[in-house]
Amino acid sequence: MATHHGLDLGPDRDLDALPLRERKKIRTGIRIFRAAIGLFAERGFDQVSVAEIAAAAEVSKMTVFNYFPTKEDLVMGPMEQHLDEPARAVRDRAPGTSAVAALRENFLAGLERKDPATGLNDDQVVLDVIRLVHATPALIMRASAGFGQQAQTLLAAELCAQDPAHDELTARIAAAQLLAVRLALVGGNHRRMLAGESADEALPAALEEARRAFASVEHGLGDYCADTA
């Protein structure tokens, strides 16, 4: 996977604290990314060439490929830097904290800071990316492979490593459940943003839904939807 020279599009990144050379690299990467998303949003992913993106960003075509090795990376690369986030949340959790609690607190904290990875962000570029992914079959497939498979594999490996019994089956099941919850929550937040809600307006409901969703994993579904007739 491409590193994109450490490109981080988050609003909290303190560029002024970095050396000048690093700041220039990151700003160039952001300029290329924003130029690409603007063109894709206007004309569609398949109708825009890398040469056109390079011209819009005022860089060479080779510079674009140095930051984003493939055209799909121009959309998916920054998002895919979050693939190992669930695994890291488990690895870095405080002693005595369960995996469910670690991932719940990680997601709630992301909602509070309007992290695009939670789906709760109404920045126009973020909304353009969401629309673009949903409208482009190749990007949908890549998102599914990354966030539905690769992230799950990384989380399952971390859970198994942290489990004293090293129970691989339970780790795989737990990873699948926890990431399904996360994906369902992100999808719901995307729908809110695309429907025109602001992130601030949606935050209370998004927090409540996240707490409920993780609680369903923590306590199990039990007799949910049992036929009592």
C-alpha positions as semicolon CSV with decimal commas, in nm:
position;residue;x (nm);y (nm);z (nm)
1;M;0,000;0,000;0,000
2;A;0,122;0,350;-0,076
3;T;0,238;0,571;0,206
4;H;0,170;0,896;0,018
5;H;0,467;1,063;0,188
6;G;0,280;1,057;0,519
7;L;-0,018;1,240;0,370
8;D;-0,270;1,306;0,642
9;L;-0,584;1,494;0,546
10;G;-0,719;1,522;0,897
11;P;-0,802;1,872;1,023
12;D;-0,596;1,824;1,340
13;R;-0,262;1,770;1,166
14;D;-0,019;2,038;1,290
15;L;0,192;2,105;0,983
16;D;0,375;2,397;1,142
17;A;0,540;2,156;1,386
18;L;0,706;1,965;1,099
19;P;1,030;2,045;0,915
20;L;0,988;2,262;0,605
21;R;1,070;1,977;0,364
22;E;0,804;1,754;0,520
23;R;0,548;2,035;0,519
24;K;0,606;2,090;0,148
25;K;0,560;1,718;0,073
26;I;0,235;1,698;0,267
27;R;0,095;2,015;0,113
28;T;0,182;1,891;-0,235
29;G;0,003;1,563;-0,163
30;I;-0,304;1,745;-0,035
31;R;-0,306;1,972;-0,342
32;I;-0,294;1,671;-0,575
33;F;-0,566;1,491;-0,379
34;R;-0,799;1,791;-0,379
35;A;-0,742;1,858;-0,748
36;A;-0,823;1,494;-0,828
37;I;-1,139;1,483;-0,617
38;G;-1,260;1,811;-0,766
39;L;-1,221;1,679;-1,121
40;F;-1,369;1,339;-1,035
41;A;-1,670;1,502;-0,868
42;E;-1,728;1,721;-1,171
43;R;-1,681;1,465;-1,449
44;G;-1,664;1,116;-1,298
45;F;-1,373;0,890;-1,208
46;D;-1,335;0,721;-1,546
47;Q;-1,355;1,046;-1,745
48;V;-1,050;1,214;-1,585
49;S;-0,690;1,134;-1,676
50;V;-0,389;1,150;-1,446
51;A;-0,237;1,404;-1,684
52;E;-0,536;1,633;-1,628
53;I;-0,501;1,595;-1,252
54;A;-0,132;1,681;-1,273
55;A;-0,210;1,993;-1,472
56;A;-0,480;2,103;-1,228
57;A;-0,242;2,052;-0,933
58;E;0,044;2,222;-1,121
59;V;0,279;1,926;-1,084
60;S;0,421;1,669;-1,323
61;K;0,248;1,341;-1,398
62;M;0,545;1,164;-1,239
63;T;0,494;1,362;-0,918
64;V;0,132;1,245;-0,904
65;F;0,247;0,882;-0,931
66;N;0,515;0,940;-0,665
67;Y;0,239;1,027;-0,420
68;F;-0,038;0,803;-0,555
69;P;0,096;0,500;-0,750
70;T;-0,242;0,426;-0,913
71;K;-0,542;0,632;-1,013
72;E;-0,755;0,452;-0,754
73;D;-0,505;0,553;-0,486
74;L;-0,601;0,916;-0,551
75;V;-0,938;0,838;-0,389
76;M;-0,874;0,539;-0,168
77;G;-0,516;0,597;-0,046
78;P;-0,590;0,846;0,234
79;M;-0,890;0,640;0,348
80;E;-0,685;0,320;0,356
81;Q;-0,444;0,469;0,606
82;H;-0,720;0,385;0,857
83;L;-0,734;0,012;0,776
84;D;-0,523;-0,084;1,078
85;E;-0,696;0,160;1,314
86;P;-0,921;-0,105;1,481
87;A;-0,618;-0,333;1,534
88;R;-0,418;-0,043;1,679
89;A;-0,704;0,047;1,912
90;V;-0,687;-0,305;2,057
91;R;-0,309;-0,309;2,071
92;D;-0,287;0,030;2,246
93;R;-0,576;-0,013;2,488
94;A;-0,529;0,042;2,861
95;P;-0,471;-0,265;3,082
96;G;-0,797;-0,433;3,179
97;T;-0,988;-0,281;2,886
98;S;-1,183;-0,524;2,670
99;A;-1,151;-0,525;2,293
100;V;-1,514;-0,412;2,260
101;A;-1,460;-0,121;2,498
102;A;-1,139;-0,020;2,321
103;L;-1,306;-0,009;1,980
104;R;-1,615;0,165;2,118
105;E;-1,409;0,441;2,280
106;N;-1,197;0,475;1,967
107;F;-1,508;0,521;1,752
108;L;-1,678;0,760;1,997
109;A;-1,364;0,973;2,013
110;G;-1,355;0,978;1,633
111;L;-1,716;1,098;1,621
112;E;-1,641;1,377;1,868
113;R;-1,361;1,513;1,651
114;K;-1,561;1,461;1,326
115;D;-1,306;1,215;1,189
116;P;-1,399;1,132;0,826
117;A;-1,323;0,766;0,905
118;T;-1,642;0,758;1,118
119;G;-1,853;0,892;0,832
120;L;-1,949;1,198;1,038
121;N;-1,788;1,480;0,845
122;D;-1,963;1,736;0,624
123;D;-1,658;1,885;0,452
124;Q;-1,737;1,916;0,082
125;V;-1,429;1,720;-0,025
126;V;-1,525;1,435;0,209
127;L;-1,881;1,432;0,072
128;D;-1,745;1,429;-0,282
129;V;-1,529;1,126;-0,196
130;I;-1,827;0,939;-0,047
131;R;-2,041;1,006;-0,355
132;L;-1,755;0,911;-0,584
133;V;-1,692;0,577;-0,416
134;H;-2,063;0,486;-0,426
135;A;-2,084;0,581;-0,795
136;T;-1,772;0,392;-0,912
137;P;-1,780;0,009;-0,917
138;A;-1,400;-0,024;-0,907
139;L;-1,383;0,193;-0,596
140;I;-1,668;0,007;-0,427
141;M;-1,483;-0,321;-0,485
142;R;-1,161;-0,179;-0,345
143;A;-1,339;-0,035;-0,041
144;S;-1,502;-0,372;0,024
145;A;-1,170;-0,556;-0,006
146;G;-0,997;-0,309;0,223
147;F;-1,248;-0,229;0,493
148;G;-1,439;-0,555;0,473
149;Q;-1,147;-0,798;0,444
150;Q;-0,803;-0,650;0,504
151;A;-0,906;-0,455;0,815
152;Q;-1,080;-0,765;0,948
153;T;-0,772;-0,979;0,893
154;L;-0,554;-0,725;1,076
155;L;-0,797;-0,701;1,367
156;A;-0,839;-1,078;1,397
157;A;-0,462;-1,124;1,407
158;E;-0,429;-0,864;1,682
159;L;-0,713;-1,014;1,885
160;C;-0,564;-1,362;1,856
161;A;-0,223;-1,231;1,962
162;Q;-0,373;-1,057;2,266
163;D;-0,585;-1,357;2,370
164;P;-0,398;-1,574;2,626
165;A;-0,565;-1,880;2,470
166;H;-0,481;-1,767;2,114
167;D;-0,826;-1,887;2,004
168;E;-0,819;-1,816;1,631
169;L;-1,187;-1,894;1,569
170;T;-1,312;-1,661;1,840
171;A;-1,074;-1,391;1,718
172;R;-1,211;-1,418;1,364
173;I;-1,571;-1,409;1,484
174;A;-1,507;-1,114;1,714
175;A;-1,328;-0,922;1,439
176;A;-1,612;-0,985;1,196
177;Q;-1,874;-0,867;1,447
178;L;-1,683;-0,559;1,559
179;L;-1,604;-0,442;1,207
180;A;-1,961;-0,509;1,094
181;V;-2,076;-0,274;1,370
182;R;-1,826;-0,011;1,264
183;L;-1,920;-0,037;0,897
184;A;-2,292;-0,015;0,979
185;L;-2,234;0,298;1,184
186;V;-2,015;0,459;0,917
187;G;-2,277;0,381;0,653
188;G;-2,551;0,540;0,862
189;N;-2,341;0,852;0,912
190;H;-2,271;0,870;0,538
191;R;-2,645;0,865;0,470
192;R;-2,698;1,150;0,716
193;M;-2,428;1,362;0,557
194;L;-2,548;1,294;0,202
195;A;-2,903;1,383;0,307
196;G;-2,781;1,728;0,403
197;E;-2,748;1,705;0,782
198;S;-2,456;1,887;0,936
199;A;-2,204;1,690;1,138
200;D;-2,283;1,899;1,447
201;E;-2,656;1,830;1,414
202;A;-2,602;1,458;1,365
203;L;-2,345;1,410;1,642
204;P;-2,583;1,336;1,937
205;A;-2,774;1,069;1,743
206;A;-2,451;0,924;1,602
207;L;-2,303;0,892;1,952
208;E;-2,616;0,723;2,086
209;E;-2,630;0,480;1,795
210;A;-2,263;0,393;1,841
211;R;-2,314;0,316;2,210
212;R;-2,615;0,098;2,132
213;A;-2,438;-0,083;1,849
214;F;-2,128;-0,173;2,049
215;A;-2,348;-0,275;2,342
216;S;-2,517;-0,531;2,116
217;V;-2,180;-0,697;2,063
218;E;-2,069;-0,659;2,425
219;H;-2,386;-0,820;2,566
220;G;-2,485;-1,044;2,273
221;L;-2,806;-1,051;2,074
222;G;-2,957;-1,324;2,293
223;D;-3,319;-1,387;2,196
224;Y;-3,338;-1,082;1,967
225;C;-3,615;-1,124;1,709
226;A;-3,735;-1,454;1,858
227;D;-4,080;-1,559;1,739
228;T;-4,299;-1,546;2,050
229;A;-4,625;-1,614;1,868
